[in-house]
GROMACS .gro file of C-alpha atoms in nm:
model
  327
    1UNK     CA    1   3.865  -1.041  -8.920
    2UNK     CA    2   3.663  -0.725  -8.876
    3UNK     CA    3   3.822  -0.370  -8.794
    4UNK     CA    4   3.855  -0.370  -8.454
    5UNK     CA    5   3.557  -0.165  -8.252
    6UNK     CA    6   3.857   0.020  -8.070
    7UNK     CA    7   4.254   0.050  -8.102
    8UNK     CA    8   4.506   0.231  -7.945
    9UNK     CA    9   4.837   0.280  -8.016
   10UNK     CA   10   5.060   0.488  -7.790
   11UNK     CA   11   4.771   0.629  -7.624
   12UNK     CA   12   4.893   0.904  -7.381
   13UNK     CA   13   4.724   1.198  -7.159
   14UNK     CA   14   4.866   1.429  -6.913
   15UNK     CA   15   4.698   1.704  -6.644
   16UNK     CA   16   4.990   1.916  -6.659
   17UNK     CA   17   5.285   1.722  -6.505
   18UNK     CA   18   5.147   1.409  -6.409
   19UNK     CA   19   5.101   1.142  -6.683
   20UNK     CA   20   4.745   0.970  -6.601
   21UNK     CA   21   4.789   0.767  -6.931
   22UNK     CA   22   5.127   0.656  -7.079
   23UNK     CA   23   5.182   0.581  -7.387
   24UNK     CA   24   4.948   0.219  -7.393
   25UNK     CA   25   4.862   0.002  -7.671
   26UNK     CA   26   4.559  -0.231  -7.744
   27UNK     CA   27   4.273  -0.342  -7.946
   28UNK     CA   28   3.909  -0.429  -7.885
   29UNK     CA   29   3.761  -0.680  -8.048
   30UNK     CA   30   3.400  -0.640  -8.175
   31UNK     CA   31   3.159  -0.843  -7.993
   32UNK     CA   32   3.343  -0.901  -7.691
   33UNK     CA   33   3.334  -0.798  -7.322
   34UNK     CA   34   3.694  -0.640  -7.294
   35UNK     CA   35   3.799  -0.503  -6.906
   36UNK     CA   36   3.978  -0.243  -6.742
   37UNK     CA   37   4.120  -0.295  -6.415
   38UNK     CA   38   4.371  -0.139  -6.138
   39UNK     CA   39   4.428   0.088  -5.805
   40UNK     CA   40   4.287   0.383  -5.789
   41UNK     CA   41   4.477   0.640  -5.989
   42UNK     CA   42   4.572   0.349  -6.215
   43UNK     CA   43   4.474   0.525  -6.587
   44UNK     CA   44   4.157   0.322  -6.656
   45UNK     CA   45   3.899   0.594  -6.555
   46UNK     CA   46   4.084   0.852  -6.770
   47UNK     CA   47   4.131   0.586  -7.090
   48UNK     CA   48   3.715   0.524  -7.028
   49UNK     CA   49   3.674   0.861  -7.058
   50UNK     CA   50   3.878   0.914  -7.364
   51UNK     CA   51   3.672   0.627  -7.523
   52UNK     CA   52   3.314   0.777  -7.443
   53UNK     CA   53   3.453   1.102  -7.578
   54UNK     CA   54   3.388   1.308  -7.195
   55UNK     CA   55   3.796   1.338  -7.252
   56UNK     CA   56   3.996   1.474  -7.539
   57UNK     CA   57   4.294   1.261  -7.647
   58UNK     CA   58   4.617   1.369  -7.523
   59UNK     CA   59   4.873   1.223  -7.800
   60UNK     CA   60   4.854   0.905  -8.001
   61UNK     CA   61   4.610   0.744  -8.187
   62UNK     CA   62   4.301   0.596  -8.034
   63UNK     CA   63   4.091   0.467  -8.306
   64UNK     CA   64   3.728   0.381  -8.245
   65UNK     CA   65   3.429   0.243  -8.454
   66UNK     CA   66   3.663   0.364  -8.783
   67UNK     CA   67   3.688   0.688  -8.661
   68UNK     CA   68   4.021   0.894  -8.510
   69UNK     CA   69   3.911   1.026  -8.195
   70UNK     CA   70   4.201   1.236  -8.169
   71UNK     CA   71   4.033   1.445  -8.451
   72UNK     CA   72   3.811   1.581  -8.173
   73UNK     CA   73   3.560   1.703  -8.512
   74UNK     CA   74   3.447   1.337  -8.500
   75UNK     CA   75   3.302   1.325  -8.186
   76UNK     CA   76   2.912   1.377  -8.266
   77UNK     CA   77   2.950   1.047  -8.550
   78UNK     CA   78   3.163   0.858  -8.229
   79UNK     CA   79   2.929   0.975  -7.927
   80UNK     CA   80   2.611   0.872  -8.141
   81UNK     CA   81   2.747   0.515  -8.168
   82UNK     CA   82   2.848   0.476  -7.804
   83UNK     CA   83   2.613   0.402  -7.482
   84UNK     CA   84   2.749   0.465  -7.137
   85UNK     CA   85   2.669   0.361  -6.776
   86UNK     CA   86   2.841   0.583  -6.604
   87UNK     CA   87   2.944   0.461  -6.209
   88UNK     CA   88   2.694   0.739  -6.046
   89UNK     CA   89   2.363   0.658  -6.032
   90UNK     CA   90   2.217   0.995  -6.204
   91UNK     CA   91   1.882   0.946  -6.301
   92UNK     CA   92   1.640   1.274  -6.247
   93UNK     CA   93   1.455   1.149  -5.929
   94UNK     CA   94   1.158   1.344  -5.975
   95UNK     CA   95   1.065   1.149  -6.338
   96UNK     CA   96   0.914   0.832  -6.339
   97UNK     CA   97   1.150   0.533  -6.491
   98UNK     CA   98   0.981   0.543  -6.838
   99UNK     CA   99   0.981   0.924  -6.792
  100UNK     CA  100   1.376   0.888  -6.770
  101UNK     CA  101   1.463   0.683  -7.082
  102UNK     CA  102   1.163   0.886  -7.290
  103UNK     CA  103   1.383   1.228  -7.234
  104UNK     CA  104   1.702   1.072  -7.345
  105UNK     CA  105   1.584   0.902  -7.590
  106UNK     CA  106   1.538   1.207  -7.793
  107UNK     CA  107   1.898   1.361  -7.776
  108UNK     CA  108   1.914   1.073  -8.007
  109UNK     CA  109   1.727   1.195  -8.237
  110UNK     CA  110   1.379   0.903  -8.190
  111UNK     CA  111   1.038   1.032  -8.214
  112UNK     CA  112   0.789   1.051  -7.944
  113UNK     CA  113   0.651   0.725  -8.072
  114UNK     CA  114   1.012   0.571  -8.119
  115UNK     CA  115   1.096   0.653  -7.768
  116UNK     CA  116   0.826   0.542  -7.662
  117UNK     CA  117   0.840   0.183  -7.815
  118UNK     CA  118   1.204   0.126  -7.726
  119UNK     CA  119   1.167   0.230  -7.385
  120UNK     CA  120   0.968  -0.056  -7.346
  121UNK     CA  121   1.154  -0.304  -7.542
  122UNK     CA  122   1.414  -0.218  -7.315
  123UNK     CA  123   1.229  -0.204  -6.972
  124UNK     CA  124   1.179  -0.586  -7.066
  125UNK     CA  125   1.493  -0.653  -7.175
  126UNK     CA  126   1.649  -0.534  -6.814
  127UNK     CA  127   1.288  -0.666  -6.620
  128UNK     CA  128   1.173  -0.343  -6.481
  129UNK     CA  129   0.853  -0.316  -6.691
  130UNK     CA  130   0.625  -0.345  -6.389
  131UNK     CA  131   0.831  -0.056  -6.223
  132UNK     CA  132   0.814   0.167  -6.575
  133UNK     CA  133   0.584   0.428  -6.368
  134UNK     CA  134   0.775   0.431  -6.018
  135UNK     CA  135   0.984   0.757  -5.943
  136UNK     CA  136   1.323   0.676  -5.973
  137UNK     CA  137   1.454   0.773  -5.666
  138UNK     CA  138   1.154   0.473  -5.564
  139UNK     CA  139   1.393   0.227  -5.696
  140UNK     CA  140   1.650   0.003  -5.519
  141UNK     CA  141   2.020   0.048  -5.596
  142UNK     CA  142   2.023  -0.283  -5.847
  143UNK     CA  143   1.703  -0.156  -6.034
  144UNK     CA  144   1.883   0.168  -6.099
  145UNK     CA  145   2.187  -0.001  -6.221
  146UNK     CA  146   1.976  -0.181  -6.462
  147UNK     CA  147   1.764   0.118  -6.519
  148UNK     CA  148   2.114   0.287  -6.639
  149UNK     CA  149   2.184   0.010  -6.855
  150UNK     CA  150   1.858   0.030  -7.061
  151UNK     CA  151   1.925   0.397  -7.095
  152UNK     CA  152   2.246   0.331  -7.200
  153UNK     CA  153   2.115   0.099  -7.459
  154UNK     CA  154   1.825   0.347  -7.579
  155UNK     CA  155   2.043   0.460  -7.916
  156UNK     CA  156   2.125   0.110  -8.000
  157UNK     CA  157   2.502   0.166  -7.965
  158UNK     CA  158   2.750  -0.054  -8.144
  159UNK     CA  159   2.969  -0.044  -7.852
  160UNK     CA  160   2.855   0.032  -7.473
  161UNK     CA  161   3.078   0.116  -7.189
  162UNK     CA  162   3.032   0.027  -6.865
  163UNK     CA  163   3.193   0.164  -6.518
  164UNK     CA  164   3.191  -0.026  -6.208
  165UNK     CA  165   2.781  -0.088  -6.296
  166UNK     CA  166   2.773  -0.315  -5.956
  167UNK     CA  167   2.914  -0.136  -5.713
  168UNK     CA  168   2.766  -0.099  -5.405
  169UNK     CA  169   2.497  -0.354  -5.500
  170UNK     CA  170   2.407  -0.723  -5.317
  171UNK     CA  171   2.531  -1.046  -5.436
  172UNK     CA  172   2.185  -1.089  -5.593
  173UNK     CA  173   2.175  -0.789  -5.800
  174UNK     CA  174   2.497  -0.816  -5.882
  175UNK     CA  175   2.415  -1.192  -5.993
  176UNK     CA  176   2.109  -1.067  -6.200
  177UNK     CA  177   2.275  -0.760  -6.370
  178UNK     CA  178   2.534  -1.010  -6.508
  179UNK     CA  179   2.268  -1.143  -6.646
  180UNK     CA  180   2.155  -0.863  -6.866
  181UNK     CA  181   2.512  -0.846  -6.946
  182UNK     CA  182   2.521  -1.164  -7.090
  183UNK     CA  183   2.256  -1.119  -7.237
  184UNK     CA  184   2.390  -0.814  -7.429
  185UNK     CA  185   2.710  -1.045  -7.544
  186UNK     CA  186   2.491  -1.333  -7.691
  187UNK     CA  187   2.346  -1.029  -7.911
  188UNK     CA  188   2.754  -1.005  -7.999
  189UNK     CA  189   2.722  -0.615  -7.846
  190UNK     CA  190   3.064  -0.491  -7.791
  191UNK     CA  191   3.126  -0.429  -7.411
  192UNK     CA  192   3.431  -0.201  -7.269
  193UNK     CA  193   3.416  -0.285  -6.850
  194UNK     CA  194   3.561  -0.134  -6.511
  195UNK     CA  195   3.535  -0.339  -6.260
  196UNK     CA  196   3.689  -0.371  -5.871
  197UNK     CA  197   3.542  -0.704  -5.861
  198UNK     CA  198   3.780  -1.012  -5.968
  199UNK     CA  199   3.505  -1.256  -6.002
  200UNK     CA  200   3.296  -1.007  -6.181
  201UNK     CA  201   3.596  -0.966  -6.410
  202UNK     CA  202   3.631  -1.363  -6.454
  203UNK     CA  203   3.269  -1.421  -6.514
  204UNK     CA  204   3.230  -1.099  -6.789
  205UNK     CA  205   3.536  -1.038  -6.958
  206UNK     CA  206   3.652  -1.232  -7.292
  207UNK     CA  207   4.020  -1.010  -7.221
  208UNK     CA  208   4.167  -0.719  -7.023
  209UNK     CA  209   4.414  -0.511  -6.924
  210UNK     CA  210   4.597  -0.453  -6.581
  211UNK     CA  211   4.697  -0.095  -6.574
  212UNK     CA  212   4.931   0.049  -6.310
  213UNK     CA  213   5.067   0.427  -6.313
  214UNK     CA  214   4.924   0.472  -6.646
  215UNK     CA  215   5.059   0.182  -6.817
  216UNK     CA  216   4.936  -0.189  -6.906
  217UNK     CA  217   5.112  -0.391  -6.684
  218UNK     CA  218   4.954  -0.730  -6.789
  219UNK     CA  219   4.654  -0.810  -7.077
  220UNK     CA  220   4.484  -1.119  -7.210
  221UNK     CA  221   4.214  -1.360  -7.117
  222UNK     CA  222   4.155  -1.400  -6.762
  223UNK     CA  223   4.268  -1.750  -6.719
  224UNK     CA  224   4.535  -1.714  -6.948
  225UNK     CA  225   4.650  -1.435  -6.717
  226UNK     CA  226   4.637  -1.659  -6.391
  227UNK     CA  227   4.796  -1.948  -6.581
  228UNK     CA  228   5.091  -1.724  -6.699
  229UNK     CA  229   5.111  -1.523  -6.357
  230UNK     CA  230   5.044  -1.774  -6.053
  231UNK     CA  231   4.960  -2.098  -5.990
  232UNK     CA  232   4.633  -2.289  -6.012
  233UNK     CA  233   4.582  -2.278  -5.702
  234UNK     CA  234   4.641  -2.129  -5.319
  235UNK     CA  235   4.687  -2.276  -4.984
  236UNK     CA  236   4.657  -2.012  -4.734
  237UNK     CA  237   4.775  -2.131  -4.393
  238UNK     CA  238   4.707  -1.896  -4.119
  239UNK     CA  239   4.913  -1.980  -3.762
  240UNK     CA  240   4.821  -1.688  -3.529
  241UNK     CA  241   4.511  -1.900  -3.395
  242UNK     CA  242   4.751  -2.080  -3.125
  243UNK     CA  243   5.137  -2.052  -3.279
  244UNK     CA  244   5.136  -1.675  -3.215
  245UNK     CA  245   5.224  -1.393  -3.491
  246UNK     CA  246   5.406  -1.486  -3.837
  247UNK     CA  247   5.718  -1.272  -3.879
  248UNK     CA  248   5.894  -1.240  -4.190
  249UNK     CA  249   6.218  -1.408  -4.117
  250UNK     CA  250   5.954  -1.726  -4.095
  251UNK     CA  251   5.960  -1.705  -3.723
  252UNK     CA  252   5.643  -1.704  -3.490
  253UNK     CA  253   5.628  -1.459  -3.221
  254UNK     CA  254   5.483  -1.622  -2.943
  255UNK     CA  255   5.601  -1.508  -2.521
  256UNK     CA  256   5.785  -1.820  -2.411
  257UNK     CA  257   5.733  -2.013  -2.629
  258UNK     CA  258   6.004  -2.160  -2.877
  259UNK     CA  259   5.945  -2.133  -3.263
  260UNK     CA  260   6.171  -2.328  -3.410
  261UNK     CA  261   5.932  -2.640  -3.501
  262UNK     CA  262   5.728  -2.410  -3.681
  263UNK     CA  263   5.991  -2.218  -3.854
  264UNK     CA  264   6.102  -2.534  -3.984
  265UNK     CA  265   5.729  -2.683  -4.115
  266UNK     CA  266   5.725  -2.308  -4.322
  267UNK     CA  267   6.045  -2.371  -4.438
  268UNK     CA  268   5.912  -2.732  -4.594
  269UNK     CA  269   5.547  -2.603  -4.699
  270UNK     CA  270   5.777  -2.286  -4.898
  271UNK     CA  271   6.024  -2.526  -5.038
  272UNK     CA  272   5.656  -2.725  -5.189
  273UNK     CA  273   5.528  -2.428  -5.360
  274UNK     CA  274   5.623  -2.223  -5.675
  275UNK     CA  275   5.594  -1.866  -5.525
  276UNK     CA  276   5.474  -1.784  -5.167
  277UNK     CA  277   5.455  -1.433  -4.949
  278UNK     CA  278   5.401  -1.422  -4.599
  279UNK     CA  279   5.185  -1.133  -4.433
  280UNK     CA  280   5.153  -1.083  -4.082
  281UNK     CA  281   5.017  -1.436  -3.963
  282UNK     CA  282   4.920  -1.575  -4.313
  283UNK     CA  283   5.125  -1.753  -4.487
  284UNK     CA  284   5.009  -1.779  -4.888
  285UNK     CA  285   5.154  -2.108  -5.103
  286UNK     CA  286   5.135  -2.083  -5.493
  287UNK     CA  287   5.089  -2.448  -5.537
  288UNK     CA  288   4.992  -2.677  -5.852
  289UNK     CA  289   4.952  -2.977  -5.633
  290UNK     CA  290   4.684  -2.794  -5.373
  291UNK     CA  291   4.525  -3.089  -5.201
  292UNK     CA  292   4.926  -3.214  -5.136
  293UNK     CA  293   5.026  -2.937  -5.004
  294UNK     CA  294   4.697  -2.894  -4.767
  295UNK     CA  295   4.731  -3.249  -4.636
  296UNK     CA  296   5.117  -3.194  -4.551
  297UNK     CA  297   5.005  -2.834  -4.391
  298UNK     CA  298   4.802  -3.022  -4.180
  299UNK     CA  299   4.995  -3.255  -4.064
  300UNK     CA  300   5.320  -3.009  -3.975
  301UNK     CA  301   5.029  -2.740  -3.828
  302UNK     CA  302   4.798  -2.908  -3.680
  303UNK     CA  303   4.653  -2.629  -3.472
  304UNK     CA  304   4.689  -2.371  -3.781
  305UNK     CA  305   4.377  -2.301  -3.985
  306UNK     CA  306   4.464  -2.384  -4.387
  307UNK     CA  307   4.259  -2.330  -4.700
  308UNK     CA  308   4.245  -2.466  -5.048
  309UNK     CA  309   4.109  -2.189  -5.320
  310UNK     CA  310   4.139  -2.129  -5.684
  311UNK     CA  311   4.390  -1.837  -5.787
  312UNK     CA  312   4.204  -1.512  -5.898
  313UNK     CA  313   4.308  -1.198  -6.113
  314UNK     CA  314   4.383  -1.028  -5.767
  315UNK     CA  315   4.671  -1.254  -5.715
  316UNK     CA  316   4.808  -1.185  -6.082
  317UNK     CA  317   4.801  -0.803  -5.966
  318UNK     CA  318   4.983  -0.877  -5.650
  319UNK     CA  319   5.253  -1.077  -5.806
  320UNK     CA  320   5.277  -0.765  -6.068
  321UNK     CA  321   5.245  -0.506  -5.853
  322UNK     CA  322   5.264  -0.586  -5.534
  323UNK     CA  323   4.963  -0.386  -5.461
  324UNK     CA  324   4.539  -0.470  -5.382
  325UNK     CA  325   4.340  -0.410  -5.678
  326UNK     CA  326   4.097  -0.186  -5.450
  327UNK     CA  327   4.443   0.044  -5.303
   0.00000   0.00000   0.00000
């Protein structure tokens, strides 16, 4: 097996007292899509930014394309390997699109007539050729996102990072952006991924990490993760419509109205499931046997509202955490 594109061991990094990233292991694999994800103040952002070299290390050893980053002298021989799409959108507004990539293509090091030829082999490659003379503020927020990527791609880097490159954008630039993407892994380019989207992280990702308070709470493939973590599947039953409020003693708050015959069809649909957690009038089943489980909802709630859906990443996080990806 090759040397991995990136490994840390004991990776750490403190702003005075508080630990952003502490002391977390792991490798990435060259040629895959590999993901970071977590709340808000999780670590990833920082551990991103140690990668791209916009960080200096803070202890350990983080070890990427061959070369110790925490030798900071290295960073020219690392940064002219690495592409990055950073989350803002911060093309120069006032250039036109091919304008954009021509400039940047010459901090690495191409000639006017290199730039100039891979700007356009990558202007295909992300389909904006027919916008390569529009101003760039003229652009939606998807074509900027791919405009980003194709500057990101304008060194030919053996390893390109990526950080939240959909957000804010409609289902159908999202949907054709992951199609670049894919495109970039059947050319075996080594991707590094944040993401606040689950199904983004399901559909991209070969594995990942879960980080929480600057550790790695969970990693591996994504359905290895949900088949370790949770069940196949969820039922989520919700019985405000016309049983009144959930409480968390299993009882429905409803004026008047008595609450035992519903306290007792929670008590069976919990006793059919692996895990469940209640939250104000939803009550979610971690079930194997979905369609079971639905049916026999049904019938003990008639008048409740119950869905059937495949577990997702966000419920590994909740089991580990307790806590929404997005907190």
């Amino acid at each position: 097996m090759a040397d991995p594109a990136v490994k840390a061991v004991n990776l750490r990094k403190n702003y005075g007292d508080f630990v952003a990233v502490d002391g977390i292991d792991f490798e990435i694999q060259r040629g895959e899509c590999f993901g970071f994800l977590g709340p808000n103040g999780a670590g990833k952002t920082t551990t991103m930014r140690m990668i791209y070299r916009a960080s200096p290390v803070g202890s350990g050893s983080l070890l990427i394309l061959g070369h110790e980053a925490a030798q900071g002298h290295r960073d020219r021989a690392i940064k002219g390997r690495i592409g990055v799409v950073p989350q803002e959108d911060n093309l120069d507004t006032e250039l036109t699109l091919r304008e954009n990539l021509q400039v940047f293509a010459r901090f690495y090091g191409l000639s006017k007539a290199q730039a100039a030829t891979r700007t356009d082999e990558l202007l295909e490659f992300v389909q904006l050729r027919e916008k390569a003379d529009a101003k760039a503020f003229q652009l939606s927020g998807g074509m900027k996102r791919r405009a980003l990527i194709a500057r990101g791609l304008l060194g030919d880097p053996e390893l390109l990072v990526l950080d939240e490159p959909t957000t804010g954008l409609d289902p159908q630039a999202r949907i054709n952006l992951w199609e670049r993407l894919r495109d970039l892994k059947r050319k075996q380019a080594t991707l590094i991924l944040t993401t606040h989207y689950m199904d983004e992280a399901e559909q991209l990702c070969d594995r990942l990490v879960i980080m929480d308070k600057g550790k790695i709470v969970a990693q591996g493939a994504p359905k290895a993760l949900i088949r370790e973590h949770v069940s196949s599947h969820v039922v989520e039953v919700a019985v405000s419509a016309q049983s009144g409020r959930l409480q968390s003693n299993g009882r429905v708050e409803t004026p008047g109205v008595s609450s035992d015959g519903v306290v007792a069809s929670v008590s069976e649909l919990t006793s059919m499931a692996k895990r469940h957690e209640q939250h104000h009038d939803r009550l979610l089943l971690y079930v194997d046997n979905g369609e079971e489980v639905v049916t026999r909802a049904a019938q003990l709630l008639p008048d409740a509202e119950t869905l059937l859906r495949r577990s997702t990443l966000e419920d590994v996080f909740l089991k580990i955490t307790g806590r929404g990806l997005i907190e």
